[in-house]
Short mmCIF file of C-alpha atoms in Angstrom, two decimals:
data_model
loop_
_atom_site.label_atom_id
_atom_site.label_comp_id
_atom_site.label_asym_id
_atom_site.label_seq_id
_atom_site.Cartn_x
_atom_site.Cartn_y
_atom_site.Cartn_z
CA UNK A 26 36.39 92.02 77.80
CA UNK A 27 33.63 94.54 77.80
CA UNK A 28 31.68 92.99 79.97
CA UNK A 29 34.43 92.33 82.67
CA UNK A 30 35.11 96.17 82.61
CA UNK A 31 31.49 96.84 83.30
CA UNK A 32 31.36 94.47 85.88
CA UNK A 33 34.29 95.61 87.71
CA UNK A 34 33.35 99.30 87.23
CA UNK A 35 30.36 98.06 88.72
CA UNK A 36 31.16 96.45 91.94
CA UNK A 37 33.30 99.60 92.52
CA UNK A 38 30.67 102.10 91.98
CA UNK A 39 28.81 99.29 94.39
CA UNK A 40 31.45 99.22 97.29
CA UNK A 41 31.68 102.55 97.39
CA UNK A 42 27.64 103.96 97.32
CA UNK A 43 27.10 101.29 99.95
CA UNK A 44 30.07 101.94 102.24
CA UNK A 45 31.40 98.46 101.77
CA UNK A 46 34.73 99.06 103.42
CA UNK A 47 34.89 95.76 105.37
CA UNK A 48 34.29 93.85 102.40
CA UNK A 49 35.98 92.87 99.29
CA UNK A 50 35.68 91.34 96.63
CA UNK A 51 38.12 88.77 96.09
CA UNK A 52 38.96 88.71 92.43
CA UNK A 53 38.21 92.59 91.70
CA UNK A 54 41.11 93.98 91.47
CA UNK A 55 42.48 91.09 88.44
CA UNK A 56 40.17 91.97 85.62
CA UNK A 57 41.10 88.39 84.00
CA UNK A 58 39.48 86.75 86.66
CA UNK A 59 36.46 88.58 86.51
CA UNK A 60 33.39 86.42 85.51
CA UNK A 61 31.99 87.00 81.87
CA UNK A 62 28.54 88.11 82.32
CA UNK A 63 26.59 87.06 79.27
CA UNK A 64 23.36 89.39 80.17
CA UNK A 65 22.12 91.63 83.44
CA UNK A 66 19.15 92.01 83.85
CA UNK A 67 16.84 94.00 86.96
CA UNK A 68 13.80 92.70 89.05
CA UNK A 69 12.78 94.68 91.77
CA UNK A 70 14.77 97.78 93.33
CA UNK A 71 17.12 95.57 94.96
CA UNK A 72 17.37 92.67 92.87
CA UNK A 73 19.95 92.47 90.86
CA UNK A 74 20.67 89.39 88.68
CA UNK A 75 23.48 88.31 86.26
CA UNK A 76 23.68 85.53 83.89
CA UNK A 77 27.51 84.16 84.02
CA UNK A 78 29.09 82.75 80.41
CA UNK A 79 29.99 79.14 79.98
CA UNK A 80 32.48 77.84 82.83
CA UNK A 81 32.50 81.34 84.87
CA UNK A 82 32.54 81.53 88.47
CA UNK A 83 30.69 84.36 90.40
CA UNK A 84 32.83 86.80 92.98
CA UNK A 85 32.69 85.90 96.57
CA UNK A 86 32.99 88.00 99.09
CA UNK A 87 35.76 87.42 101.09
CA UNK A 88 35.74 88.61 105.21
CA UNK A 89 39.24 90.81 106.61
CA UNK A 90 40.11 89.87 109.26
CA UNK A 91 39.82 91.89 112.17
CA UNK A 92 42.77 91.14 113.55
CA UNK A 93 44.74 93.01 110.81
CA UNK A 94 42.84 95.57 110.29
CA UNK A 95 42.52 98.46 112.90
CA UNK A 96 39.12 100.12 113.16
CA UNK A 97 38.44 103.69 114.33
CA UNK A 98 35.82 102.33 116.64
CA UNK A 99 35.91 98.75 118.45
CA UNK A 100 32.87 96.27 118.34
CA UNK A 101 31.98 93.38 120.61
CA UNK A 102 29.41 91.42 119.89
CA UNK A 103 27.34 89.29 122.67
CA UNK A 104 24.82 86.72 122.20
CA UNK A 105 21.18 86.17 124.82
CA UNK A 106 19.01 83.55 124.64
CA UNK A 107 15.39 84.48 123.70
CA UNK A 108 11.88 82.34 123.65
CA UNK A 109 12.26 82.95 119.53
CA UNK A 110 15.69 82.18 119.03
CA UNK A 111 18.72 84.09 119.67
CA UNK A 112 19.38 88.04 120.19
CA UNK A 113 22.35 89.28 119.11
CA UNK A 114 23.95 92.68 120.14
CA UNK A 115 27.00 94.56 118.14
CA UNK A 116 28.56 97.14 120.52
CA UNK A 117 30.16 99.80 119.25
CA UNK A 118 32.82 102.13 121.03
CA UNK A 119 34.95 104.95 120.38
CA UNK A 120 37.89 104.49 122.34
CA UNK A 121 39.28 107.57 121.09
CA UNK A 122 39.48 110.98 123.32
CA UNK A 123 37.78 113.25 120.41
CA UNK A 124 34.64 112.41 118.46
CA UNK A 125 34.30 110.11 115.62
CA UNK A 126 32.21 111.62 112.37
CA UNK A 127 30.47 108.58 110.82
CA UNK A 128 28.55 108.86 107.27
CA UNK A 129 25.99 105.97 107.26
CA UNK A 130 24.74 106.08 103.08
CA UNK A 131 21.46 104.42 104.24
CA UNK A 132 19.12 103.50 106.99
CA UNK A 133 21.21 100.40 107.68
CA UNK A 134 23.59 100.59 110.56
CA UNK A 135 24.77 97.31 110.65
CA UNK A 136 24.49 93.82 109.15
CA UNK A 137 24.62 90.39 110.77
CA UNK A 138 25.86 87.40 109.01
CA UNK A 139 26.25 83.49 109.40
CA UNK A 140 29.24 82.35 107.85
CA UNK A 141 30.16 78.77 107.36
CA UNK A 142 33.65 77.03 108.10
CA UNK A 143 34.82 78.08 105.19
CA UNK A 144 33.76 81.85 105.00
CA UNK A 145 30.83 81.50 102.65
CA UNK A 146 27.77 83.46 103.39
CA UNK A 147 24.15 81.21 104.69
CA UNK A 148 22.27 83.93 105.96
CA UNK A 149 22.51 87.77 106.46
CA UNK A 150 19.80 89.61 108.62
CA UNK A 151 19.68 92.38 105.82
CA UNK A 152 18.04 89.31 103.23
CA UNK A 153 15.06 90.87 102.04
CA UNK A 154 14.83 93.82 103.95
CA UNK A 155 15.30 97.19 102.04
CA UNK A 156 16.37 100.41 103.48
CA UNK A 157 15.80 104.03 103.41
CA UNK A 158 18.68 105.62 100.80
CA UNK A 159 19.52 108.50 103.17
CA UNK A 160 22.65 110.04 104.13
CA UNK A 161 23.07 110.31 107.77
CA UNK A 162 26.11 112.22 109.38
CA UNK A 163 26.28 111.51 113.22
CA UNK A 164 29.44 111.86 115.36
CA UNK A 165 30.30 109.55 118.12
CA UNK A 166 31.46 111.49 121.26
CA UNK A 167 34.71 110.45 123.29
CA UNK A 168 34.17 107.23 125.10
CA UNK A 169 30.94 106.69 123.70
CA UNK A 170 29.00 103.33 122.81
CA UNK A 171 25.71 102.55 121.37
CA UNK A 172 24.20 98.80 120.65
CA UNK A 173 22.75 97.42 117.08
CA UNK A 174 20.73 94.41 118.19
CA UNK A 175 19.62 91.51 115.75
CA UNK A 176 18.00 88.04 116.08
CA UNK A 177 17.68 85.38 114.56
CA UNK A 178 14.56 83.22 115.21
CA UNK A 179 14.69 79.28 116.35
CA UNK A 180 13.68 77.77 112.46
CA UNK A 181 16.75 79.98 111.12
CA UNK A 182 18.92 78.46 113.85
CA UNK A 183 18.49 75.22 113.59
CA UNK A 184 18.87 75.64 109.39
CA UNK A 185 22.99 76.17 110.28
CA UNK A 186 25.78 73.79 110.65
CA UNK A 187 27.84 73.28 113.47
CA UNK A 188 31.26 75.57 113.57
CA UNK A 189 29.57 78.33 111.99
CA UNK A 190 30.37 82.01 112.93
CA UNK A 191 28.64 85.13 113.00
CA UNK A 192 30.38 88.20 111.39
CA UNK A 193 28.37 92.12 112.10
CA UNK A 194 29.47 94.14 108.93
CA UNK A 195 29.00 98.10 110.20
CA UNK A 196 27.83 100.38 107.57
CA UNK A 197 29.24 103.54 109.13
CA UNK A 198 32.57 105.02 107.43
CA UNK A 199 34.78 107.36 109.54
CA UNK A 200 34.32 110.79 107.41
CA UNK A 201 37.86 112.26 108.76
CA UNK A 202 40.30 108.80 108.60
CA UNK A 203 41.46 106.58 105.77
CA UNK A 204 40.97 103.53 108.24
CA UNK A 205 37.63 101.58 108.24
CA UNK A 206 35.21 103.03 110.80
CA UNK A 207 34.66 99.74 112.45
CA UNK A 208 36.46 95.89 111.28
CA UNK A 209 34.09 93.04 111.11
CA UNK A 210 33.26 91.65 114.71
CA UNK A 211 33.25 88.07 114.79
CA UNK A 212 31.93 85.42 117.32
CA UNK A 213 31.17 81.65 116.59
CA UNK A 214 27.70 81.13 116.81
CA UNK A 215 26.32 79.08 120.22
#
């Protein structure tokens, strides 16, 4: 039971120092279906590993739909063919008539992933990468947009299963609303 409280208490503290507020986690909120974690242990600065108990199943994060949940800012996200594989561009707009504050808690503005069929997670751009932990306030002005471009080369396309979809995760939070800043953006992926 310990454990499970620590490990809840710790996707919380989690969720909310990375600005997680698109994602979930699907079993957090039942502590009896929290995994048992028999031991934790740290390798790196980002690496964070957990040994499950006997017959536990890790948390997966589950995606909201967009369609039910109503951002302060909209996203569309376009695809463009490139010589290395494929470029793909998350624009963000404030359709509002004021100015938006957005807290970003690092130097990531965005995150791209391929999801299969089924919602499960194959790739994320972020894998591997780590980021500058910074605070940045900016505010998006009335009518404004700005563009988060990704790619992902040829060898990672060809690595992903038909029907999959890509799903941009912003890392922003609207300082001044209780609604998410922006909802996932999804697109199936050419």
């Amino acid at each position: 039971m310990r454990n499970r409280l620590k490990l809840l208490l710790h996707c919380a503290v989690l969720s909310a120092v990375s600005g997680c507020s698109s994602t979930t986690l699907s079993a957090a909120s039942d502590a009896k279906n929290v995994p048992n974690v028999v031991k934790s242990s740290r390798h790196g600065d980002d690496d964070h590993r957990m040994v499950l108990g006997k017959g536990a199943e890790p948390l997966m994060p589950t995606v909201i739909d967009p369609a039910t949940v109503e951002g302060v800012l909209k996203g569309q996200l376009s695809t463009v063919d490139v010589d290395k594989g494929l470029k793909v561009l998350l624009t963000v707009t404030n359709p509002k008539p004021y100015g938006v504050p957005i807290q970003y808690r690092s130097g990531k503005t965005a995150d791209l992933w391929v999801v299969d069929s089924s919602g499960g997670r194959l790739w994320a751009w972020s894998d591997g990468m780590m980021f500058t932990q910074v605070i940045r306030d900016i505010v998006v002005g009335a009518g404004d947009e700005f563009t988060v471009a990704f790619t992902i080369t040829a060898e990672q396309l060809t690595r992903f299963p038909k029907g999959c979809l890509l799903v941009a995760k912003y890392a922003g939070a609207a300082t001044e609303s209780s609604q998410v800043a922006l909802a996932d953006v999804i697109l199936p992926l050419p």
